[in-house]
mmCIF file of C-alpha atoms and ligand atoms in Angstrom:
data_model
loop_
_atom_site.group_PDB
_atom_site.id
_atom_site.type_symbol
_atom_site.label_atom_id
_atom_site.label_comp_id
_atom_site.label_asym_id
_atom_site.label_seq_id
_atom_site.Cartn_x
_atom_site.Cartn_y
_atom_site.Cartn_z
ATOM 1 C CA MET A 1 0.000 0.000 0.000
ATOM 2 C CA ASN A 2 1.430 3.387 -0.986
ATOM 3 C CA VAL A 3 0.198 5.719 1.751
ATOM 4 C CA GLN A 4 2.044 8.712 0.298
ATOM 5 C CA ALA A 5 0.246 8.975 -3.018
ATOM 6 C CA GLN A 6 -3.223 8.013 -1.712
ATOM 7 C CA PRO A 7 -4.727 7.355 -5.131
ATOM 8 C CA GLU A 8 -8.343 6.583 -6.134
ATOM 9 C CA ARG A 9 -7.782 2.840 -5.815
ATOM 10 C CA ILE A 10 -5.640 1.001 -3.280
ATOM 11 C CA TRP A 11 -5.002 -2.508 -1.998
ATOM 12 C CA CYS A 12 -5.068 -3.297 1.706
ATOM 13 C CA ASN A 13 -4.306 -6.790 3.016
ATOM 14 C CA GLY A 14 -4.802 -8.179 -0.483
ATOM 15 C CA GLU A 15 -8.245 -6.611 -1.080
ATOM 16 C CA PRO A 16 -9.179 -3.718 -3.400
ATOM 17 C CA PHE A 17 -10.583 -0.465 -2.009
ATOM 18 C CA ARG A 18 -11.742 2.694 -3.802
ATOM 19 C CA LEU A 19 -11.890 6.301 -2.654
ATOM 20 C CA TYR A 20 -15.120 7.048 -0.777
ATOM 21 C CA LEU A 21 -14.750 10.368 1.091
ATOM 22 C CA SER A 22 -11.819 12.679 0.469
ATOM 23 C CA GLU A 23 -9.740 14.316 3.166
ATOM 24 C CA GLU A 24 -11.290 17.678 2.193
ATOM 25 C CA GLN A 25 -14.867 16.364 2.555
ATOM 26 C CA ILE A 26 -14.026 14.840 5.936
ATOM 27 C CA GLN A 27 -12.279 17.963 7.228
ATOM 28 C CA GLN A 28 -15.161 20.219 6.177
ATOM 29 C CA ARG A 29 -17.691 18.015 7.980
ATOM 30 C CA VAL A 30 -15.475 17.822 11.091
ATOM 31 C CA ARG A 31 -15.396 21.634 11.210
ATOM 32 C CA GLU A 32 -19.215 21.759 10.908
ATOM 33 C CA LEU A 33 -19.633 19.226 13.722
ATOM 34 C CA ALA A 34 -17.165 21.180 15.889
ATOM 35 C CA ARG A 35 -19.108 24.410 15.345
ATOM 36 C CA GLU A 36 -22.371 22.718 16.350
ATOM 37 C CA ILE A 37 -20.802 21.100 19.437
ATOM 38 C CA SER A 38 -19.099 24.386 20.436
ATOM 39 C CA ARG A 39 -22.487 26.134 20.284
ATOM 40 C CA ASP A 40 -24.269 23.417 22.290
ATOM 41 C CA TYR A 41 -21.580 23.316 25.003
ATOM 42 C CA ALA A 42 -20.854 27.080 25.024
ATOM 43 C CA ASP A 43 -21.073 27.400 28.820
ATOM 44 C CA LYS A 44 -19.721 23.937 29.667
ATOM 45 C CA VAL A 45 -16.402 22.093 29.757
ATOM 46 C CA PRO A 46 -17.186 18.702 28.230
ATOM 47 C CA ILE A 47 -14.956 15.685 28.554
ATOM 48 C CA LEU A 48 -14.497 13.905 25.249
ATOM 49 C CA ILE A 49 -14.195 10.134 25.534
ATOM 50 C CA GLY A 50 -12.398 8.687 22.538
ATOM 51 C CA VAL A 51 -13.117 5.092 21.671
ATOM 52 C CA LEU A 52 -9.837 3.457 20.659
ATOM 53 C CA ASN A 53 -8.393 2.584 18.313
ATOM 54 C CA GLY A 54 -10.518 3.803 15.435
ATOM 55 C CA SER A 55 -11.470 7.271 16.710
ATOM 56 C CA PHE A 56 -7.975 8.604 17.497
ATOM 57 C CA ILE A 57 -7.641 10.682 14.314
ATOM 58 C CA PHE A 58 -11.224 11.956 14.341
ATOM 59 C CA ILE A 59 -11.018 12.999 18.011
ATOM 60 C CA ALA A 60 -7.704 14.810 17.395
ATOM 61 C CA ASP A 61 -9.189 16.821 14.513
ATOM 62 C CA LEU A 62 -12.539 17.402 16.242
ATOM 63 C CA MET A 63 -10.955 18.555 19.494
ATOM 64 C CA ARG A 64 -8.658 21.030 17.733
ATOM 65 C CA ALA A 65 -11.635 22.462 15.839
ATOM 66 C CA LEU A 66 -13.675 23.046 19.037
ATOM 67 C CA GLU A 67 -13.884 26.658 20.172
ATOM 68 C CA ILE A 68 -14.546 25.801 23.846
ATOM 69 C CA ASP A 69 -12.555 24.441 26.783
ATOM 70 C CA CYS A 70 -12.653 20.665 26.844
ATOM 71 C CA GLU A 71 -10.873 17.630 28.274
ATOM 72 C CA VAL A 72 -10.152 14.213 26.863
ATOM 73 C CA ASP A 73 -9.805 10.611 27.968
ATOM 74 C CA PHE A 74 -9.833 7.303 26.137
ATOM 75 C CA LEU A 75 -11.154 3.835 26.460
ATOM 76 C CA LYS A 76 -10.605 0.852 24.320
ATOM 77 C CA LEU A 77 -13.322 -1.455 23.105
ATOM 78 C CA SER A 78 -13.112 -4.334 20.742
ATOM 79 C CA SER A 79 -15.907 -5.920 18.752
ATOM 80 C CA TYR A 80 -14.420 -6.523 15.258
ATOM 81 C CA GLY A 81 -11.003 -8.053 15.896
ATOM 82 C CA ASP A 82 -9.346 -8.283 12.482
ATOM 83 C CA ALA A 83 -12.538 -9.199 10.634
ATOM 84 C CA LYS A 84 -14.806 -7.173 8.338
ATOM 85 C CA VAL A 85 -18.013 -7.969 10.232
ATOM 86 C CA SER A 86 -19.001 -7.371 13.849
ATOM 87 C CA SER A 87 -18.417 -10.303 16.214
ATOM 88 C CA GLY A 88 -21.595 -9.369 18.084
ATOM 89 C CA GLN A 89 -19.683 -8.908 21.338
ATOM 90 C CA ALA A 90 -18.216 -5.769 22.920
ATOM 91 C CA LYS A 91 -15.366 -5.968 25.421
ATOM 92 C CA ILE A 92 -13.512 -3.318 27.428
ATOM 93 C CA ARG A 93 -9.796 -3.525 26.695
ATOM 94 C CA LYS A 94 -8.750 -0.316 28.475
ATOM 95 C CA ASP A 95 -10.905 1.611 30.950
ATOM 96 C CA ILE A 96 -11.114 5.384 31.468
ATOM 97 C CA ASP A 97 -9.188 7.096 34.271
ATOM 98 C CA ALA A 98 -11.198 10.327 34.539
ATOM 99 C CA GLN A 99 -13.948 10.930 37.093
ATOM 100 C CA LEU A 100 -17.160 11.327 35.107
ATOM 101 C CA ALA A 101 -19.686 11.992 37.900
ATOM 102 C CA GLY A 102 -21.379 15.333 37.273
ATOM 103 C CA ARG A 103 -19.414 15.887 34.027
ATOM 104 C CA HIS A 104 -20.731 16.596 30.540
ATOM 105 C CA VAL A 105 -19.525 13.535 28.669
ATOM 106 C CA LEU A 106 -19.256 13.394 24.886
ATOM 107 C CA VAL A 107 -18.450 9.962 23.452
ATOM 108 C CA VAL A 108 -16.448 10.213 20.228
ATOM 109 C CA GLU A 109 -16.884 7.227 17.882
ATOM 110 C CA ASP A 110 -15.380 6.639 14.470
ATOM 111 C CA ILE A 111 -18.269 4.548 13.163
ATOM 112 C CA VAL A 112 -21.541 3.115 14.437
ATOM 113 C CA ASP A 113 -22.464 -0.117 12.686
ATOM 114 C CA THR A 114 -24.828 -2.470 14.562
ATOM 115 C CA GLY A 115 -24.823 -0.032 17.498
ATOM 116 C CA LEU A 116 -23.664 -2.722 19.927
ATOM 117 C CA SER A 117 -20.462 -0.939 21.001
ATOM 118 C CA VAL A 118 -22.037 2.460 21.558
ATOM 119 C CA ARG A 119 -25.043 0.937 23.343
ATOM 120 C CA TYR A 120 -22.721 -1.024 25.654
ATOM 121 C CA LEU A 121 -20.553 2.030 26.221
ATOM 122 C CA CYS A 122 -23.442 4.374 27.027
ATOM 123 C CA ASP A 123 -24.834 1.913 29.596
ATOM 124 C CA LEU A 124 -21.372 1.680 31.141
ATOM 125 C CA LEU A 125 -20.834 5.456 31.237
ATOM 126 C CA GLN A 126 -24.334 6.177 32.602
ATOM 127 C CA ALA A 127 -23.333 4.168 35.692
ATOM 128 C CA HIS A 128 -20.752 6.933 36.425
ATOM 129 C CA ARG A 129 -23.670 9.401 36.790
ATOM 130 C CA PRO A 130 -22.511 12.096 34.334
ATOM 131 C CA ALA A 131 -24.418 15.398 34.175
ATOM 132 C CA SER A 132 -25.070 14.635 30.511
ATOM 133 C CA LEU A 133 -24.054 12.000 27.998
ATOM 134 C CA ARG A 134 -24.022 12.529 24.246
ATOM 135 C CA VAL A 135 -22.500 10.707 21.298
ATOM 136 C CA VAL A 136 -20.750 12.038 18.210
ATOM 137 C CA THR A 137 -19.839 9.640 15.431
ATOM 138 C CA LEU A 138 -18.089 10.441 12.185
ATOM 139 C CA LEU A 139 -19.889 7.648 10.310
ATOM 140 C CA HIS A 140 -23.206 5.897 10.813
ATOM 141 C CA LYS A 141 -24.233 2.753 8.945
ATOM 142 C CA ALA A 142 -27.906 3.497 9.614
ATOM 143 C CA GLU A 143 -29.229 0.439 7.735
ATOM 144 C CA ALA A 144 -27.050 -1.899 9.809
ATOM 145 C CA THR A 145 -27.960 -0.477 13.231
ATOM 146 C CA ARG A 146 -29.945 -3.003 15.247
ATOM 147 C CA TYR A 147 -29.405 -1.794 18.821
ATOM 148 C CA PRO A 148 -31.362 1.288 19.949
ATOM 149 C CA VAL A 149 -28.859 4.154 20.121
ATOM 150 C CA GLN A 150 -29.166 7.920 20.403
ATOM 151 C CA LEU A 151 -26.580 9.563 18.123
ATOM 152 C CA ASP A 152 -26.508 13.292 18.845
ATOM 153 C CA TYR A 153 -24.029 14.335 16.138
ATOM 154 C CA VAL A 154 -23.420 12.345 12.951
ATOM 155 C CA GLY A 155 -20.799 13.220 10.337
ATOM 156 C CA PHE A 156 -21.999 11.050 7.453
ATOM 157 C CA VAL A 157 -24.725 8.434 7.139
ATOM 158 C CA ILE A 158 -23.245 5.721 4.913
ATOM 159 C CA PRO A 159 -24.547 2.488 3.356
ATOM 160 C CA ASN A 160 -23.702 -0.894 4.833
ATOM 161 C CA LEU A 161 -20.183 -1.055 3.332
ATOM 162 C CA PHE A 162 -16.766 -1.774 4.813
ATOM 163 C CA VAL A 163 -14.575 1.334 5.014
ATOM 164 C CA ILE A 164 -10.976 2.028 5.990
ATOM 165 C CA GLY A 165 -8.794 5.105 6.447
ATOM 166 C CA TYR A 166 -8.866 8.148 8.725
ATOM 167 C CA GLY A 167 -8.249 5.910 11.764
ATOM 168 C CA LEU A 168 -10.301 2.929 10.585
ATOM 169 C CA ASP A 169 -8.420 -0.288 9.856
ATOM 170 C CA TYR A 170 -8.603 -3.584 8.081
ATOM 171 C CA GLY A 171 -6.523 -6.064 10.085
ATOM 172 C CA GLN A 172 -4.718 -3.086 11.717
ATOM 173 C CA LYS A 173 -3.696 -1.659 8.299
ATOM 174 C CA GLY A 174 -5.025 1.448 6.586
ATOM 175 C CA ARG A 175 -5.501 3.677 9.636
ATOM 176 C CA ASN A 176 -2.992 6.233 8.306
ATOM 177 C CA LEU A 177 -4.840 6.824 5.026
ATOM 178 C CA ARG A 178 -5.914 10.456 4.838
ATOM 179 C CA HIS A 179 -9.077 9.689 2.821
ATOM 180 C CA LEU A 180 -11.794 7.124 3.557
ATOM 181 C CA TYR A 181 -11.842 4.114 1.243
ATOM 182 C CA VAL A 182 -14.560 1.519 0.661
ATOM 183 C CA LEU A 183 -14.104 -2.173 -0.127
ATOM 184 C CA ASP A 184 -14.519 -2.547 -3.901
ATOM 185 C CA GLN A 185 -16.444 -5.811 -4.270
HETATM 186 P P1 5GP B 201 -20.810 -1.859 16.177
HETATM 187 O O1 5GP B 201 -20.609 -2.278 17.605
HETATM 188 O O2 5GP B 201 -21.616 -0.597 16.014
HETATM 189 O O3 5GP B 201 -21.379 -3.005 15.341
HETATM 190 O O4 5GP B 201 -19.375 -1.636 15.553
HETATM 191 C C1 5GP B 201 -18.617 -0.548 15.901
HETATM 192 C C2 5GP B 201 -17.153 -0.794 15.681
HETATM 193 O O5 5GP B 201 -16.918 -1.761 14.638
HETATM 194 C C3 5GP B 201 -16.461 0.463 15.228
HETATM 195 O O6 5GP B 201 -16.012 1.242 16.323
HETATM 196 C C4 5GP B 201 -15.335 -0.076 14.379
HETATM 197 O O7 5GP B 201 -14.229 -0.411 15.188
HETATM 198 C C5 5GP B 201 -15.882 -1.352 13.788
HETATM 199 N N1 5GP B 201 -16.456 -1.114 12.438
HETATM 200 C C6 5GP B 201 -17.750 -1.071 12.078
HETATM 201 N N2 5GP B 201 -17.898 -0.863 10.761
HETATM 202 C C7 5GP B 201 -16.644 -0.758 10.271
HETATM 203 C C8 5GP B 201 -16.134 -0.519 8.942
HETATM 204 O O8 5GP B 201 -16.827 -0.350 7.927
HETATM 205 N N3 5GP B 201 -14.766 -0.444 8.849
HETATM 206 C C9 5GP B 201 -13.938 -0.630 9.902
HETATM 207 N N4 5GP B 201 -12.643 -0.552 9.662
HETATM 208 N N5 5GP B 201 -14.385 -0.863 11.149
HETATM 209 C C10 5GP B 201 -15.730 -0.918 11.331
#
């Protein structure tokens, strides 16, 4: 994979992918989301909870585009392993350190697919008794979502396709692609 050139078509782990959303399209939408979140939290200091690994690039861009004071912490979940479909199970791999009681918590997800991970996470975080709990996701596979989830900010609603790039991987590869690519079946 040539991550420097970032052409229209690439191969990742032996499978073909084509360009889906360009870096420019992503960055513009991230700025719009940041403006909306900055307005909604104008008088608050939210704590952003990044869901590792996939959301690390999105949260870095989103946080730098926010015009308000904010904090950050991370937790690690795993539901996909190295596969292209959800395993149907969510597991905590790394827990948060921050105290969330009474805080305005904003969960930052890369992608919501079945909704299992975000549903599991919200139940877990509610137990910390935050003052508020909202979710921002860059991507939402709305047709694939089976678990009831409230998504407060959504970057792009996408079809039920497998995507990589901008933090999202296929077998741990492809996270450093600047654009989003879709599996070309
Ligand atoms: P869910 O629990 O909503 O079914 O799945 C959420 C997680 O599955 C995401 O945080 C992400 O790690 C992974 N995932 C879902 N769809 C995709 C996809 O199209 N590409 C990649 N790389 N990961 C995905």
